[in-house]
Coordinates of C-alpha atoms in Angstrom, one line a residue:
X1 CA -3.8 32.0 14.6
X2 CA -5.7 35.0 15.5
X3 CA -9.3 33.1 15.0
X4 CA -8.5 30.2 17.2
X5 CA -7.1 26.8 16.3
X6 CA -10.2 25.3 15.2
X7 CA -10.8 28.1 12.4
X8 CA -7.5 28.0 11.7
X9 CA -7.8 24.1 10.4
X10 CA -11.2 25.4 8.6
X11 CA -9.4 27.3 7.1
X12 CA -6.2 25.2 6.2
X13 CA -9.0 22.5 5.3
X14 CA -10.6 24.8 3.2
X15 CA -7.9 25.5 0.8
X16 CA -5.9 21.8 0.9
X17 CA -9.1 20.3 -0.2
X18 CA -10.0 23.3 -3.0
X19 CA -6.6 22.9 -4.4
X20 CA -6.3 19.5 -5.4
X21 CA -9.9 18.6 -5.5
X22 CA -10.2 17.9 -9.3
X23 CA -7.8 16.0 -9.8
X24 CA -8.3 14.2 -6.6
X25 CA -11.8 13.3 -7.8
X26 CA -9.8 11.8 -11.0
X27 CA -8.0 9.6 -8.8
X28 CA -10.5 8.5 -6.6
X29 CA -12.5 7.5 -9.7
X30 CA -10.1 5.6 -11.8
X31 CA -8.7 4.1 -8.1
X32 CA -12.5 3.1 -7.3
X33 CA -13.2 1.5 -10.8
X34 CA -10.1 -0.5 -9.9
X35 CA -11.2 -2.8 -7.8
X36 CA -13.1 -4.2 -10.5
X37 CA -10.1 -3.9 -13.1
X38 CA -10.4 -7.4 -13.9
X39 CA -13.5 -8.1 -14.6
X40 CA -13.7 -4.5 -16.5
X41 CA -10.9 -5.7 -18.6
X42 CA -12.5 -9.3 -19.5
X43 CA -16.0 -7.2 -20.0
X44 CA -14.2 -5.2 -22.7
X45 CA -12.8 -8.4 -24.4
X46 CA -16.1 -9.8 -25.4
X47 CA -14.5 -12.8 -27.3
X48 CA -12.3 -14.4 -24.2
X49 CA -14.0 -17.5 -22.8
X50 CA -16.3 -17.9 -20.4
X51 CA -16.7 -21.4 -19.1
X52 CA -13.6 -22.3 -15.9
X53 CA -11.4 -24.9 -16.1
X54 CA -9.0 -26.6 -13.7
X55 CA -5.0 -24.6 -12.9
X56 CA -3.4 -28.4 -14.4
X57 CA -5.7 -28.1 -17.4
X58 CA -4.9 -24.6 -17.7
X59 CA -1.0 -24.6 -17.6
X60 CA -1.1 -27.8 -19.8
X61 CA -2.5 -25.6 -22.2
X62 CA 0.1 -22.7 -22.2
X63 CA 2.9 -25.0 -22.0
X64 CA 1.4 -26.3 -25.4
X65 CA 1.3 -23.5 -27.2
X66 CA 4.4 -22.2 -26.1
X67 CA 6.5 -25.1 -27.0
X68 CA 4.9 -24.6 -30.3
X69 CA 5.1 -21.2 -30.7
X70 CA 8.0 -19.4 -28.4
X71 CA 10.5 -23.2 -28.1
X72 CA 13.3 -20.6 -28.4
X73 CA 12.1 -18.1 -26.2
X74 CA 15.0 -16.7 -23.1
X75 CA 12.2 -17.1 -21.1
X76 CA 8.0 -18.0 -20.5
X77 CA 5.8 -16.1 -17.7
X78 CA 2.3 -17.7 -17.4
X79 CA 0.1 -16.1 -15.8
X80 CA -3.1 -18.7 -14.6
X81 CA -6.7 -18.0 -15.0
X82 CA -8.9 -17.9 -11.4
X83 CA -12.7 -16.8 -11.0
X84 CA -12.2 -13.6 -12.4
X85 CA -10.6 -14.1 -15.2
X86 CA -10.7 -16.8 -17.1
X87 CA -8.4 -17.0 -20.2
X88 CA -4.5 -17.4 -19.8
X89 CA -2.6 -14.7 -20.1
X90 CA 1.2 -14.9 -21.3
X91 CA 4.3 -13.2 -22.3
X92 CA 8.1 -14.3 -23.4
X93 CA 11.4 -13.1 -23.7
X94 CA 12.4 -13.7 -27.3
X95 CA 16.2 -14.1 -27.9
X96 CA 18.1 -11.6 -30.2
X97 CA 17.8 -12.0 -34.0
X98 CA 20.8 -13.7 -35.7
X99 CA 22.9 -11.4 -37.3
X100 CA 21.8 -10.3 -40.7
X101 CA 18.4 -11.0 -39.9
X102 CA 15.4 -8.9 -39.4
X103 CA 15.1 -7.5 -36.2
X104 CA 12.5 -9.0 -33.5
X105 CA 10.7 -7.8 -30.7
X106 CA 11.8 -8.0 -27.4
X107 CA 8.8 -9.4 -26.1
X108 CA 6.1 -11.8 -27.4
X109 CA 2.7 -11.8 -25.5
X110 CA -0.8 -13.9 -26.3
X111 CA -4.1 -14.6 -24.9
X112 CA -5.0 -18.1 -24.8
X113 CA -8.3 -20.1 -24.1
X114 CA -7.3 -23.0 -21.2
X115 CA -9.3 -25.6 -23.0
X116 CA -8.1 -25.9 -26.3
X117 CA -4.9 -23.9 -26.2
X118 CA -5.5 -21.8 -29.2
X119 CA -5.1 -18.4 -29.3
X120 CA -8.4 -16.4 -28.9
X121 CA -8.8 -13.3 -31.5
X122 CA -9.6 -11.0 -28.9
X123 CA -10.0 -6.9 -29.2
X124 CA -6.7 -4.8 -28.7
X125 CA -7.5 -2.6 -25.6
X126 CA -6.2 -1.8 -21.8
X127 CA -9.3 -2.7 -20.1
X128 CA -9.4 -2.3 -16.6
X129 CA -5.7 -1.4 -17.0
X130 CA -5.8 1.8 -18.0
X131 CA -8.4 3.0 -15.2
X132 CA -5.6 1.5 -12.5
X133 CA -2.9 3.6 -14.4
X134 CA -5.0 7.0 -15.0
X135 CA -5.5 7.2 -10.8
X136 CA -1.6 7.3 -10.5
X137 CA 0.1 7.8 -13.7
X138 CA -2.6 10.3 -14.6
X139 CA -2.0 10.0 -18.5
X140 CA 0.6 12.0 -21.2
X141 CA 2.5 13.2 -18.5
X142 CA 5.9 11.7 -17.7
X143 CA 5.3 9.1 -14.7
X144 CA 7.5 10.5 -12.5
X145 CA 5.8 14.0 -12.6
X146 CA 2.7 12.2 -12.3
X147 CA 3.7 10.3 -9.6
X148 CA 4.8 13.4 -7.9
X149 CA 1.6 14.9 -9.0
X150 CA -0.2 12.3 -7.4
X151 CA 1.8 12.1 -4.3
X152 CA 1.3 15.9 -3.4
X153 CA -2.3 15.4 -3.5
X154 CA -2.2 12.8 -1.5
X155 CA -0.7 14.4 1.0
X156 CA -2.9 17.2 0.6
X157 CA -6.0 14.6 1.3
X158 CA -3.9 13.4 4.4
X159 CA -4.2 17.2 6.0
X160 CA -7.6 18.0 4.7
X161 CA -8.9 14.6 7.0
X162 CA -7.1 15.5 9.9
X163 CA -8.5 19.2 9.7
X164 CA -12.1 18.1 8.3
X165 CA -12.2 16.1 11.9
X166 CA -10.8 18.7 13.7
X167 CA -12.9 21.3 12.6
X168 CA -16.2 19.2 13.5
X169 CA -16.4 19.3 16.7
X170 CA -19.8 17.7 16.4
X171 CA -18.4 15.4 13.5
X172 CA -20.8 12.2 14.3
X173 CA -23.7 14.2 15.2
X174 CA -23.6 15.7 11.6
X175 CA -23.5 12.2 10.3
X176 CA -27.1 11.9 11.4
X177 CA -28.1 15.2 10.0
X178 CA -28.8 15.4 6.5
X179 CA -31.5 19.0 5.7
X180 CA -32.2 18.8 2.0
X181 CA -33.3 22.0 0.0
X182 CA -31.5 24.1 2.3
X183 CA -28.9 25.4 -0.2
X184 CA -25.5 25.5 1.3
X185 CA -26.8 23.8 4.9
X186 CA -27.5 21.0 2.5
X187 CA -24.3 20.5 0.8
X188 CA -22.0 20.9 4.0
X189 CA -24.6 18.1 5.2
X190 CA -24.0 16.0 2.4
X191 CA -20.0 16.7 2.5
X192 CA -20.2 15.5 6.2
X193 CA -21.9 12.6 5.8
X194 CA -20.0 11.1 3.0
X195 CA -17.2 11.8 4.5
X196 CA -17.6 10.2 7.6
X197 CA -19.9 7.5 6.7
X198 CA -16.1 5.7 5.2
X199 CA -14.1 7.9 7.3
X200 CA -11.6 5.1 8.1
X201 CA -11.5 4.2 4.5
X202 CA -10.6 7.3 3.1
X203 CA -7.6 7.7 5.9
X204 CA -6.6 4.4 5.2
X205 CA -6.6 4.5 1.4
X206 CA -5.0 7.8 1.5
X207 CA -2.1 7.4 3.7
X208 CA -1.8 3.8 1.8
X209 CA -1.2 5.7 -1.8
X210 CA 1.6 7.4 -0.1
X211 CA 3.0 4.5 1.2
X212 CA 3.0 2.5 -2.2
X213 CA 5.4 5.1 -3.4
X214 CA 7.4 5.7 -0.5
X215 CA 10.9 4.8 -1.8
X216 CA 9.9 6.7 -5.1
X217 CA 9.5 10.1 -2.7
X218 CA 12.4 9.5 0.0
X219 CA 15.1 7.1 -1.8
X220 CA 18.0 8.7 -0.3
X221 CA 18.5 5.5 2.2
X222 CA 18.4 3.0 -0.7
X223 CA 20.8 4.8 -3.0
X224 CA 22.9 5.4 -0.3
X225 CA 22.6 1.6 0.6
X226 CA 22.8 0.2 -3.0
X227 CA 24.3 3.2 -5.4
X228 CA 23.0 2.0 -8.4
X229 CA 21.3 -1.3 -8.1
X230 CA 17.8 -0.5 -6.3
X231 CA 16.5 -3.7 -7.3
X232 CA 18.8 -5.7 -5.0
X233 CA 17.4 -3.6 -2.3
X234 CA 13.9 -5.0 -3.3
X235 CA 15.4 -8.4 -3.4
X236 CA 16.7 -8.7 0.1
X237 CA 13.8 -7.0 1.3
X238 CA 11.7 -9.3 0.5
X239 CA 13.5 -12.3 0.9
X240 CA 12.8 -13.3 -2.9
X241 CA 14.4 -16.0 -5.2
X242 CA 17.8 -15.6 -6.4
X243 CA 18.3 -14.8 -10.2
X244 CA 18.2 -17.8 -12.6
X245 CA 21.4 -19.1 -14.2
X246 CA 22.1 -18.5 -17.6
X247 CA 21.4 -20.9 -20.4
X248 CA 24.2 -23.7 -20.7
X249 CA 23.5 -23.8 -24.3
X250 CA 22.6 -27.8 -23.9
X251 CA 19.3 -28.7 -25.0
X252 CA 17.7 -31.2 -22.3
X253 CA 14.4 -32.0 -21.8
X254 CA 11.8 -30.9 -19.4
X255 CA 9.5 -32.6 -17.3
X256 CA 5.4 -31.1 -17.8
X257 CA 4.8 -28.5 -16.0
X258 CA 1.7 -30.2 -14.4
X259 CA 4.1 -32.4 -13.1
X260 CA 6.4 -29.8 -11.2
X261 CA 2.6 -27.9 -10.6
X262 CA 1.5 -31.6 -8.5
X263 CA 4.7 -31.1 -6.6
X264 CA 4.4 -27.3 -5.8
X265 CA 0.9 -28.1 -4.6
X266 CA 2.4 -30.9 -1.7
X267 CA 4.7 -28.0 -0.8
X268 CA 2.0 -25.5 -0.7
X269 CA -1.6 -27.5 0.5
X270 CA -4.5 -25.4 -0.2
X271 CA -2.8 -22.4 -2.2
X272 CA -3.7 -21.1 -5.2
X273 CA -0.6 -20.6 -7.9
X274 CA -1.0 -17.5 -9.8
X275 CA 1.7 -17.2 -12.0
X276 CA 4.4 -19.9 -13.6
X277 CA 7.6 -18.5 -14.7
X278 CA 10.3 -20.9 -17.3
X279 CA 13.7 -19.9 -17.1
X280 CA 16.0 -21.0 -20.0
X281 CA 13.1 -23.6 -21.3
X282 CA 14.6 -26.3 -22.7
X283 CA 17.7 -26.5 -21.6
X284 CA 19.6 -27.9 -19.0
X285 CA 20.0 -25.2 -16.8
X286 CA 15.6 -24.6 -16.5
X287 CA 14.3 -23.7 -13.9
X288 CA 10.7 -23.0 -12.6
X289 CA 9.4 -20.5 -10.4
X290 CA 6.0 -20.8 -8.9
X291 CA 4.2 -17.5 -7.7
X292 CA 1.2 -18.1 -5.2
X293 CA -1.6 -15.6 -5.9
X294 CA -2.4 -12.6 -3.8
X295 CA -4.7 -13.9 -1.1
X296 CA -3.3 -12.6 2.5
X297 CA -3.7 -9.1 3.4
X298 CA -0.1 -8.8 2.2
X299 CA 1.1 -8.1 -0.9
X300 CA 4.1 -10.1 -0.3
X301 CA 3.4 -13.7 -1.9
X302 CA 5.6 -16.7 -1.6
X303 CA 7.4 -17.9 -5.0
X304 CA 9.1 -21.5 -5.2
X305 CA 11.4 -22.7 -7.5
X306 CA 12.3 -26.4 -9.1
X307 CA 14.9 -27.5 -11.6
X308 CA 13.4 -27.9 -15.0
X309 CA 14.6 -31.0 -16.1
X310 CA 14.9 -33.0 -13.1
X311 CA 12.1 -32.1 -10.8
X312 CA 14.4 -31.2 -7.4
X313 CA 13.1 -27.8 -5.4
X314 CA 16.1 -25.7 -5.5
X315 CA 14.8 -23.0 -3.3
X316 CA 11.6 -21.5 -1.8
X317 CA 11.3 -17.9 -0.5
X318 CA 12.0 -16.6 3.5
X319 CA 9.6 -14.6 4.6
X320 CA 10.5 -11.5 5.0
X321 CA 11.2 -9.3 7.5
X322 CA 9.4 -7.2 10.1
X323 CA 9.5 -3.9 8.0
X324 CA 9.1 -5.4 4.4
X325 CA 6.1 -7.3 6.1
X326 CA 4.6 -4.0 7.0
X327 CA 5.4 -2.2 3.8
X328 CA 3.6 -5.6 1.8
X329 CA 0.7 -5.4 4.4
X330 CA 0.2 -1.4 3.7
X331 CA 0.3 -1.8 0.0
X332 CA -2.2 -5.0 -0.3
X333 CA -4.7 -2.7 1.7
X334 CA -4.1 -0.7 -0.7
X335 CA -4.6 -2.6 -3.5
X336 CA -7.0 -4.9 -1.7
X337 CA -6.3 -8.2 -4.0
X338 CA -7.4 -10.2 -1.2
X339 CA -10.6 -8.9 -0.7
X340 CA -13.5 -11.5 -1.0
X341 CA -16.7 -10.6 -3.4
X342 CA -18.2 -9.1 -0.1
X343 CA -15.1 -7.2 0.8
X344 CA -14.3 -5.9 -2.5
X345 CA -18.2 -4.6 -2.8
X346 CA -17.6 -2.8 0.2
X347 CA -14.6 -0.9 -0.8
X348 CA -15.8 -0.1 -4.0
X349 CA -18.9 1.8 -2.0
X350 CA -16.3 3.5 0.2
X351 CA -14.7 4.7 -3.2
X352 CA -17.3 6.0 -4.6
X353 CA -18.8 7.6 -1.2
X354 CA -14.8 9.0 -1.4
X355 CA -15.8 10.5 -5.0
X356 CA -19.0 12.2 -3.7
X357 CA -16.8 13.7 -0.4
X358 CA -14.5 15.5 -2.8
X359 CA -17.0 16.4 -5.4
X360 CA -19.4 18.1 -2.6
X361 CA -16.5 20.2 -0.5
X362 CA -15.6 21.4 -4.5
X363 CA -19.3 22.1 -5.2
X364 CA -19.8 23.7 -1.3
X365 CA -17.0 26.2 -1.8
X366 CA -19.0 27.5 -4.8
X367 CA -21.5 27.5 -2.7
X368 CA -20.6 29.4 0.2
X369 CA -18.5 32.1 -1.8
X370 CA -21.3 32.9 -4.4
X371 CA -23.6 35.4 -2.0
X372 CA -20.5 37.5 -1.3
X373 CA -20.2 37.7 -5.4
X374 CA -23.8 38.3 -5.7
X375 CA -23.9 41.2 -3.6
X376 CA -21.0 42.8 -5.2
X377 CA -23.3 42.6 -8.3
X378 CA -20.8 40.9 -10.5
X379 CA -19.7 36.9 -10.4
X380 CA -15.3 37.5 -9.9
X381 CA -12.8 35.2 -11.9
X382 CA -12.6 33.0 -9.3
X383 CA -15.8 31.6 -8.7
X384 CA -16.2 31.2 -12.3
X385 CA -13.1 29.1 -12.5
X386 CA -14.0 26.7 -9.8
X387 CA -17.9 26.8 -11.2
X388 CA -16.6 25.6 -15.2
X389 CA -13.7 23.1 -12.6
X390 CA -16.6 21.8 -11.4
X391 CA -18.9 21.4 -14.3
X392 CA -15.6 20.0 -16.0
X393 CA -14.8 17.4 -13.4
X394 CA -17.9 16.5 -11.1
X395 CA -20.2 16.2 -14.0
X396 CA -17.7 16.1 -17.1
X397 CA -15.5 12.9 -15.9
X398 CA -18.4 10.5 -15.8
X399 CA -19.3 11.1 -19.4
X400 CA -15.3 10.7 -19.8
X401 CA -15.5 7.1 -18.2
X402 CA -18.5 6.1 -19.6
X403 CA -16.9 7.0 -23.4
X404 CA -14.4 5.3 -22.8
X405 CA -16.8 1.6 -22.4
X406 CA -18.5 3.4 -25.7
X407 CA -15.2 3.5 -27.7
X408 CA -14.5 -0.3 -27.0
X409 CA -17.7 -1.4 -28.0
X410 CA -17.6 1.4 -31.2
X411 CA -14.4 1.2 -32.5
X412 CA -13.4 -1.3 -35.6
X413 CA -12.2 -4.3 -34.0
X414 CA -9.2 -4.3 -36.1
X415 CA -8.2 -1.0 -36.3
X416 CA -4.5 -0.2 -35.8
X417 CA -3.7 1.4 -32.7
X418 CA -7.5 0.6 -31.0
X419 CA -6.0 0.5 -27.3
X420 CA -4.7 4.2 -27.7
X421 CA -7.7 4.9 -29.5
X422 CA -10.1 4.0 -26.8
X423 CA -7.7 6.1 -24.1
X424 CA -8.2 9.0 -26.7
X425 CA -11.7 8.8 -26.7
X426 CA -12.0 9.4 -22.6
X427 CA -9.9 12.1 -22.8
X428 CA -11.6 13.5 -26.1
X429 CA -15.4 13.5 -24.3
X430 CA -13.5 14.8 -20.9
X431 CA -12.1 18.0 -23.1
X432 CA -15.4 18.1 -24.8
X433 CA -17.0 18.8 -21.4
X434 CA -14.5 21.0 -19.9
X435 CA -14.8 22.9 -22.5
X436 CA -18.7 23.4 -22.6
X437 CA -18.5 24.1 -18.7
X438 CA -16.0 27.2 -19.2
X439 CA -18.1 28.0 -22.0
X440 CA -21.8 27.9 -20.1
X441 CA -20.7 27.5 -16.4
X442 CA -24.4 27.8 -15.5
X443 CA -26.8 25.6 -13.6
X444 CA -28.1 24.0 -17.0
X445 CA -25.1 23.1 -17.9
X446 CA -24.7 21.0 -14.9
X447 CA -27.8 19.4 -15.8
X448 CA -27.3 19.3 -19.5
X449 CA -24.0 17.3 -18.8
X450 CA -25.7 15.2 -15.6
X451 CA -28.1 14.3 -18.3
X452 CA -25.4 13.2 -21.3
X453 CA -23.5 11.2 -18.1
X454 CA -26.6 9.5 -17.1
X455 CA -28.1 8.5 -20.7
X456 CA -24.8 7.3 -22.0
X457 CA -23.7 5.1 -18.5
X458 CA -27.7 4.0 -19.6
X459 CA -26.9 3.2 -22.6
X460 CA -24.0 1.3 -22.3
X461 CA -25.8 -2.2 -21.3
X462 CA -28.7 -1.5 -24.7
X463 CA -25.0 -1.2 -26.4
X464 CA -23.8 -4.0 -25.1
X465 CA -26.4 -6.4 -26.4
X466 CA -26.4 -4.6 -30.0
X467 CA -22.8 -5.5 -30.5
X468 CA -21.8 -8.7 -28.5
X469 CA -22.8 -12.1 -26.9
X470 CA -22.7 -11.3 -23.7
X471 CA -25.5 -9.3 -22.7
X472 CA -27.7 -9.2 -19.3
X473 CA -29.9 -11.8 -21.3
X474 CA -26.8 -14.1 -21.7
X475 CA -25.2 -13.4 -18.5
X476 CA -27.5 -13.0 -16.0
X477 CA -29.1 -16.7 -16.5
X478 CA -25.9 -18.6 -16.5
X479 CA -24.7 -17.0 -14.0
X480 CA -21.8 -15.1 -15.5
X481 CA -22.0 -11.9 -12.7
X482 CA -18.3 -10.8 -13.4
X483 CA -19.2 -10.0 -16.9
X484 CA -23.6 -8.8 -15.9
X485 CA -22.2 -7.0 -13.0
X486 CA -20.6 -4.1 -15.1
X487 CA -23.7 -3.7 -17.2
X488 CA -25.7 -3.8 -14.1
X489 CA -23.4 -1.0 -12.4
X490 CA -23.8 0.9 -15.3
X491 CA -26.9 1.1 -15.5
X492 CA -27.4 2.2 -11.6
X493 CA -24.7 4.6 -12.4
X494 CA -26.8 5.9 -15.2
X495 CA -30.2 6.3 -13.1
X496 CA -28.3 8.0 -10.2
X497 CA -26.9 10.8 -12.6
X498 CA -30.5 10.8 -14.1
X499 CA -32.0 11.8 -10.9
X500 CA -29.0 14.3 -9.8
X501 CA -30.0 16.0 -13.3
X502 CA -33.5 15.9 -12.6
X503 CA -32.7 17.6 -9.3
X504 CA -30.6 20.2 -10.3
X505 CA -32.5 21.4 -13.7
X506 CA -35.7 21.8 -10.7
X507 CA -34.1 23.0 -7.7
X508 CA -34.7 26.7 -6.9
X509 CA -32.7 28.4 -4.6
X510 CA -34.2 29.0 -0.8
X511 CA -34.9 32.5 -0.4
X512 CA -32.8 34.4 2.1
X513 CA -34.2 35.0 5.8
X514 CA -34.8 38.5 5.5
X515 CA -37.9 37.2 2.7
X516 CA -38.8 34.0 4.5
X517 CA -39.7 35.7 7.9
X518 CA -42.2 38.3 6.6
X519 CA -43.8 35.9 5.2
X520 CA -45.6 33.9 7.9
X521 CA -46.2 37.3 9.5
X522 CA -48.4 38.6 6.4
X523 CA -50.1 35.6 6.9
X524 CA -50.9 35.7 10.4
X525 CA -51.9 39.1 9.7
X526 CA -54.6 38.0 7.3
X527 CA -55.9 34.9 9.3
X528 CA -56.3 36.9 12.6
X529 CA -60.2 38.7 12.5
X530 CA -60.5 42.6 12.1
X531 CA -62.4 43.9 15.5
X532 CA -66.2 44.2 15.2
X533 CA -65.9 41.3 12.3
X534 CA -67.6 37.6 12.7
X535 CA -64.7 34.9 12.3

């Protein structure tokens, strides 16, 4: 450390933060958008329902349409509408197909409407879904690679924090400096105070990520423990219900499953079932498992579970121990399912103040390094790399996500394939602008693309009420905010890039010291009155 400790972590900051920084600022953007993955996903499935009804009407309802439609099913998971999502959403295990017979699919699935019970013909796409995914699966890339991907940046975050508040010494007194149109002096401002205006959120969601994949990155213990059965590992962990028996192959029937819901409820006052699970439905051996939903700042919920057919609570989950508890309580930060309307708001604006740290240290490393270039007379490979990487990412990825709410709304509703479609067409407008940045990687490109981001994420609301029912004029007055609050980010989305493009196509570059100082001298020079003249 020949330049002391503190430039040695500028340095070490410098470079951990560079490296990753693109695809960091993909996962903070797809991790940001999903904290709003439901109501994203019931946004772009305009024909699901919008009025609530009650959890008994609700699993009346699926338990009607599945004894009519999946009676000889291995198994039924329900999962129950709440305030964010209103339809029911279900899947069963269907058993093999008799020999000679066509083959099946594994799996039925279907989207119901809680009041009538019929199915609702509702757009193929991932939603919300795919934007949780992209920020740690990244997307045609194996999942473990991208989980290792993902992981390594991560960690390169987790040392680019420590160093970034090691290296200001003066870290909360640049919070409250902020000197616009002062070139680089503006964007190291900028970089400092969105970084440490969520400081604790950005440590805390970082070292989180890592956490959820822990046993992915370090599973020696476990498979030293459990050679080749990691899922019992899970299941002691965390205390959960014992495997179901298998079907004794006699037919019996079962009581409703409001019924067995009225008795979970005097088990559970005051908690809100998320999911139902049917084991062996109809037959003697059924049993039911009820999940509670993710409301505690652990991810760890409680499940109970009753015999089918006669009613009796066969077993309810331990809670589980000290280390599992912490693991659960890690991860639901993480994930943050407990968070309130409030709560959730604020973590979404500590995401996106997350995005605009990593895009400005990307952008201020351009920054600082292009004088040097400009000396030498020529701009190096280099800086043009990380000048078409930023172009690419900072102002390409937005016109990425908003294509992606353009697809849904564009693309024939019954096309085959439409959910891969739709993921096609983010990555399609994302190599569209990556490609015009190495192209152009100039200053109007940044502003050309700023401007496509801003009139598209504009646009998408105008779209919205050409092609659906659900518009800000529908929404707004009834009160439907879960579907007028993604048009409404949207559209502040679309102003923000608006005026960033604005900025950028007039900015000028401040002129260097050695031109700035004569300057007032010339004109001190002509205001001060030649000897023998009047004033």
């Amino acid at each position: 450390m020949k330049q002391g400790f503190r430039q040695s972590m500028a340095w070490l900051h410098t470079w951990t933060g560079l490296l990753v920084g693109w695809v960091l600022l993909l996962i903070f953007m797809g991790g940001t958008s999903s904290y709003y993955k439901q109501e994203i996903s019931r946004w772009m499935r305009p024909e699901l329902p919008t009025a609530q009804v009650d959890t008994a009407t609700a699993l009346a309802s699926a338990e009607h349409y599945l004894k009519h439609n999946a009676a000889d099913a291995l198994s039924w998971n329900i999962t129950l509408p709440d305030a964010r999502t209103q339809a029911i959403e279900m899947y069963w295990m269907n058993p093999p197909a008799p020999e000679g017979a066509p083959a099946r699919r594994a799996y039925g699935q279907a989207t119901v409407d809680p009041r009538s019970g019929e199915v609702v013909a509702a757009r193929e796409t991932r939603g919300g879904e795919f934007l949780y995914r992209l920020h740690f699966d990244l997307h045609y890339i194996p999942v473990v690679w991208a989980r290792y991907i993902v992981g390594f940046c991560a960690m390169f975050m987790l040392v680019a924090i420590i160093t970034g508040v090691i290296t200001h010494k003066k870290i909360f007194k640049d919070f409250f400096t902020f000197r616009p149109g002062k070139g680089q002096r503006s964007w190291l401002d900028f970089h400092n105070v969105s970084a440490v205006l969520a400081l604790p959120y950005h440590a805390m969601i970082t070292y989180t990520g890592i956490v959820t994949l822990v046993f992915m990155y370090l599973p020696w213990a476990i498979n030293a423990r459990y050679p080749g059965n990691e899922m019992q590992y899970y299941a002691e962990a965390a205390n959960r219900i014992s495997d179901s028996a298998p079907a004794a192959g006699t037919p019996a029937t079962m009581l409703p499953l409001t019924d067995l819901l009225a008795r979970a409820g005097s088990e559970w006052p005051g908690v809100d079932i998320g999911t139902v699970s049917v084991a062996n439905p109809g037959d003697v051996n059924a049993t039911v498992d009820f999940s509670a939903r993710a409301s505690s700042l652990s991810n760890i919920t409680p499940s109970l579970r009753y015999d089918g057919v006669s009613g009796k609570l066969l077993e309810r989950s331990a809670p589980p121990g000290g280390a599992t508890q912490t693991y659960g309580t890690l991860y639901g930060l993480h994930m943050a399912r407990f968070a309130d309307p409030a709560l959730r708001l604020l973590f979404f604006g500590c995401g996106l103040l997350g995005c605009l740290m990593v895009a400005s240290g990307a952008v201020l490393w351009a920054q600082k390094e292009r004088p040097k270039h400009l000396k030498a007379g020529r701009i190096g490979f280099g800086l043009r790399l990380v000048d078409s990487l930023n172009i690419g990412a900072v102002a390409g990825l937005p016109i990425a996500f908003a294509a992606y709410f353009w697809g849904n709304r564009l693309l024939p509703v019954g096309i085959e394939g439409r959910a891969n479609l739709e993921q096609n067409v983010f990555f399609w407008a994302w190599a569209a602008a990556l490609l015009a940045a190495f192209v152009w990687p100039k200053r109007s490109m940044w502003a050309w693309q700023l401007y496509v981001g801003a009139a598209m994420f504009v646009g998408i609301p105008l779209l919205n009420a050409a092609t659906t029912g659900i518009h800000l004029g529908v929404t707004i007055p009834a009160g439907l905010w879960s579907l007028a609050g993604v048009d409404l980010v949207c559209l502040g989305l679309g102003l923000c890039l608006a005026v960033a493009a604005r900025r950028v196509q007039r900015w000028q570059p401040p002129l260097p010291a050695s031109q700035r100082k004569p300057r007032p001298q010339a004109a001190a020079v002509v205001a001060t009155p030649v000897a023998g003249e009047s004033a």
